[in-house]
Amino acid sequence: MGKIIAVANQKGGVGKTTTAVNLAAALGSMGKKILLADADPQGNTTSGVGVDRRNCPVTMYQVVIGGAKAADAIVKTEFENLELLPASIDMAAAEIELASVEKREERLKEPLAGVRSKYDYIFIDCPPSLGLITTNSLNASDTILIPIQCEYYALEGLSQLMNTIRRVKRQYNNMLELEGVLLTMYDGRLNLTQQVVEEVKKYFPRKVFKTVIPRAVRLSEAPGFGQPVMYYDKSSKGARAYQELAEELLKSKT
């Protein structure tokens, strides 16, 4: 039975999509069967694995709004053991459309439950907000992985996110747990980075991954070529970091 992990943080630009794409690809290269579910209307996870969402007749939108089966939307990628549930620009309207739908917080849970036995891991790339799509994603997940950038306002808004997690756990999904907190855009030369690391570890004791994701040019370039960084430049420090994170995630399971 596959584990479903929501990659979420309502702040944009924290490395959420980068983490979803590259952690998924790293685990796929290690022989794990992976599904990437793109719940962000921007569709960066979809384009980040080289899929043109304009060529996808069934997407996350039809799954959440139209009751389509997840299996009908899933497409193969050219990367090892990695499949995709693509996003659609229509997802931008989904929040409004869901407002009047019965059991609106549970529209993603059943579709993903229907395919989870095919995969070792399912990663949901959540939108940078705490609306109904993120609530649906958390409701469908076993755990949540929170990327936090090593910058001045790193912890800003995190209390809101934790309140949302507690609410979802209390009302819809009492099994939801915190997978871990991932420090991104790490630059060990900066005093600010060290201060942020200390703050995050105080805020999330024993829940911060040992692996940190560095600022890296190759990580920024890879999405433009529709490739996870390990396929774009396997020897780059960004690729090595996500490989280490994948290994750490697998070890924590044993």
CSV table of N, CA, C and O in Angstrom, one decimal, residues 22-23 25-31 211 213 229-230 234 236-250:
chain,number,residue,atom,x,y,z
A,22,ASN,N,11.9,16.5,-7.6
A,22,ASN,CA,13.2,15.9,-7.5
A,22,ASN,C,13.3,14.7,-6.5
A,22,ASN,O,14.0,13.8,-6.7
A,23,LEU,N,12.5,14.8,-5.4
A,23,LEU,CA,12.4,13.7,-4.5
A,23,LEU,C,11.7,12.5,-5.1
A,23,LEU,O,12.2,11.3,-5.0
A,25,ALA,N,11.6,11.8,-8.4
A,25,ALA,CA,12.6,11.2,-9.4
A,25,ALA,C,13.7,10.4,-8.7
A,25,ALA,O,14.1,9.4,-9.2
A,26,ALA,N,14.2,10.9,-7.6
A,26,ALA,CA,15.3,10.2,-6.9
A,26,ALA,C,14.8,8.9,-6.4
A,26,ALA,O,15.5,7.8,-6.5
A,27,LEU,N,13.6,8.8,-5.8
A,27,LEU,CA,13.0,7.6,-5.3
A,27,LEU,C,12.7,6.6,-6.5
A,27,LEU,O,12.9,5.4,-6.4
A,28,GLY,N,12.3,7.2,-7.6
A,28,GLY,CA,12.0,6.4,-8.8
A,28,GLY,C,13.3,5.7,-9.3
A,28,GLY,O,13.3,4.5,-9.7
A,29,SER,N,14.4,6.4,-9.3
A,29,SER,CA,15.7,5.9,-9.7
A,29,SER,C,16.2,4.8,-8.8
A,29,SER,O,17.0,4.0,-9.2
A,30,MET,N,15.6,4.8,-7.6
A,30,MET,CA,16.0,3.7,-6.6
A,30,MET,C,15.1,2.5,-6.6
A,30,MET,O,15.1,1.7,-5.7
A,31,GLY,N,14.2,2.5,-7.6
A,31,GLY,CA,13.4,1.3,-7.8
A,31,GLY,C,12.0,1.4,-7.2
A,31,GLY,O,11.2,0.5,-7.3
A,211,THR,N,19.2,16.1,5.9
A,211,THR,CA,19.6,16.6,4.6
A,211,THR,C,19.0,18.0,4.4
A,211,THR,O,17.9,18.3,4.7
A,213,ILE,N,18.8,21.2,1.4
A,213,ILE,CA,18.8,21.5,-0.1
A,213,ILE,C,19.5,22.8,-0.3
A,213,ILE,O,19.1,23.9,0.1
A,229,VAL,N,16.4,17.3,-11.7
A,229,VAL,CA,17.8,17.7,-11.7
A,229,VAL,C,18.7,16.5,-11.9
A,229,VAL,O,19.8,16.6,-12.5
A,230,MET,N,18.3,15.3,-11.4
A,230,MET,CA,19.2,14.2,-11.5
A,230,MET,C,19.4,13.7,-12.9
A,230,MET,O,20.3,13.0,-13.3
A,234,LYS,N,23.3,14.8,-13.2
A,234,LYS,CA,23.4,13.9,-12.0
A,234,LYS,C,24.5,14.2,-11.0
A,234,LYS,O,24.3,13.9,-9.8
A,236,SER,N,25.5,17.2,-10.1
A,236,SER,CA,25.3,18.5,-9.4
A,236,SER,C,25.0,18.3,-8.0
A,236,SER,O,24.5,17.3,-7.5
A,237,LYS,N,25.3,19.4,-7.2
A,237,LYS,CA,25.0,19.3,-5.8
A,237,LYS,C,23.5,19.2,-5.4
A,237,LYS,O,23.2,18.6,-4.4
A,238,GLY,N,22.7,19.8,-6.3
A,238,GLY,CA,21.3,19.7,-6.1
A,238,GLY,C,20.8,18.3,-6.3
A,238,GLY,O,20.0,17.8,-5.5
A,239,ALA,N,21.3,17.6,-7.3
A,239,ALA,CA,20.9,16.2,-7.5
A,239,ALA,C,21.4,15.3,-6.4
A,239,ALA,O,20.6,14.4,-5.9
A,240,ARG,N,22.6,15.5,-5.9
A,240,ARG,CA,23.1,14.7,-4.8
A,240,ARG,C,22.3,14.9,-3.5
A,240,ARG,O,22.0,14.0,-2.8
A,241,ALA,N,21.9,16.2,-3.3
A,241,ALA,CA,21.1,16.5,-2.1
A,241,ALA,C,19.7,15.8,-2.1
A,241,ALA,O,19.3,15.2,-1.1
A,242,TYR,N,19.1,15.7,-3.3
A,242,TYR,CA,17.8,15.1,-3.3
A,242,TYR,C,17.9,13.5,-3.3
A,242,TYR,O,17.1,12.8,-2.7
A,243,GLN,N,19.1,13.0,-3.8
A,243,GLN,CA,19.3,11.6,-3.6
A,243,GLN,C,19.5,11.3,-2.1
A,243,GLN,O,19.0,10.3,-1.6
A,244,GLU,N,20.2,12.1,-1.4
A,244,GLU,CA,20.4,11.9,0.0
A,244,GLU,C,19.1,12.0,0.8
A,244,GLU,O,18.8,11.2,1.7
A,245,LEU,N,18.2,13.0,0.4
A,245,LEU,CA,16.9,13.1,1.0
A,245,LEU,C,16.1,11.8,0.8
A,245,LEU,O,15.4,11.3,1.7
A,246,ALA,N,16.1,11.3,-0.4
A,246,ALA,CA,15.4,10.1,-0.7
A,246,ALA,C,15.9,8.9,0.2
A,246,ALA,O,15.1,8.1,0.7
A,247,GLU,N,17.2,8.8,0.3
A,247,GLU,CA,17.8,7.8,1.2
A,247,GLU,C,17.3,8.0,2.6
A,247,GLU,O,17.0,7.0,3.3
A,248,GLU,N,17.3,9.2,3.1
A,248,GLU,CA,16.9,9.5,4.5
A,248,GLU,C,15.4,9.2,4.7
A,248,GLU,O,15.0,8.6,5.7
A,249,LEU,N,14.6,9.4,3.7
A,249,LEU,CA,13.2,9.1,3.8
A,249,LEU,C,13.0,7.6,3.8
A,249,LEU,O,12.1,7.1,4.7
A,250,LEU,N,13.7,6.9,3.0
A,250,LEU,CA,13.6,5.4,3.1
A,250,LEU,C,14.0,4.8,4.4
A,250,LEU,O,13.4,3.9,4.9
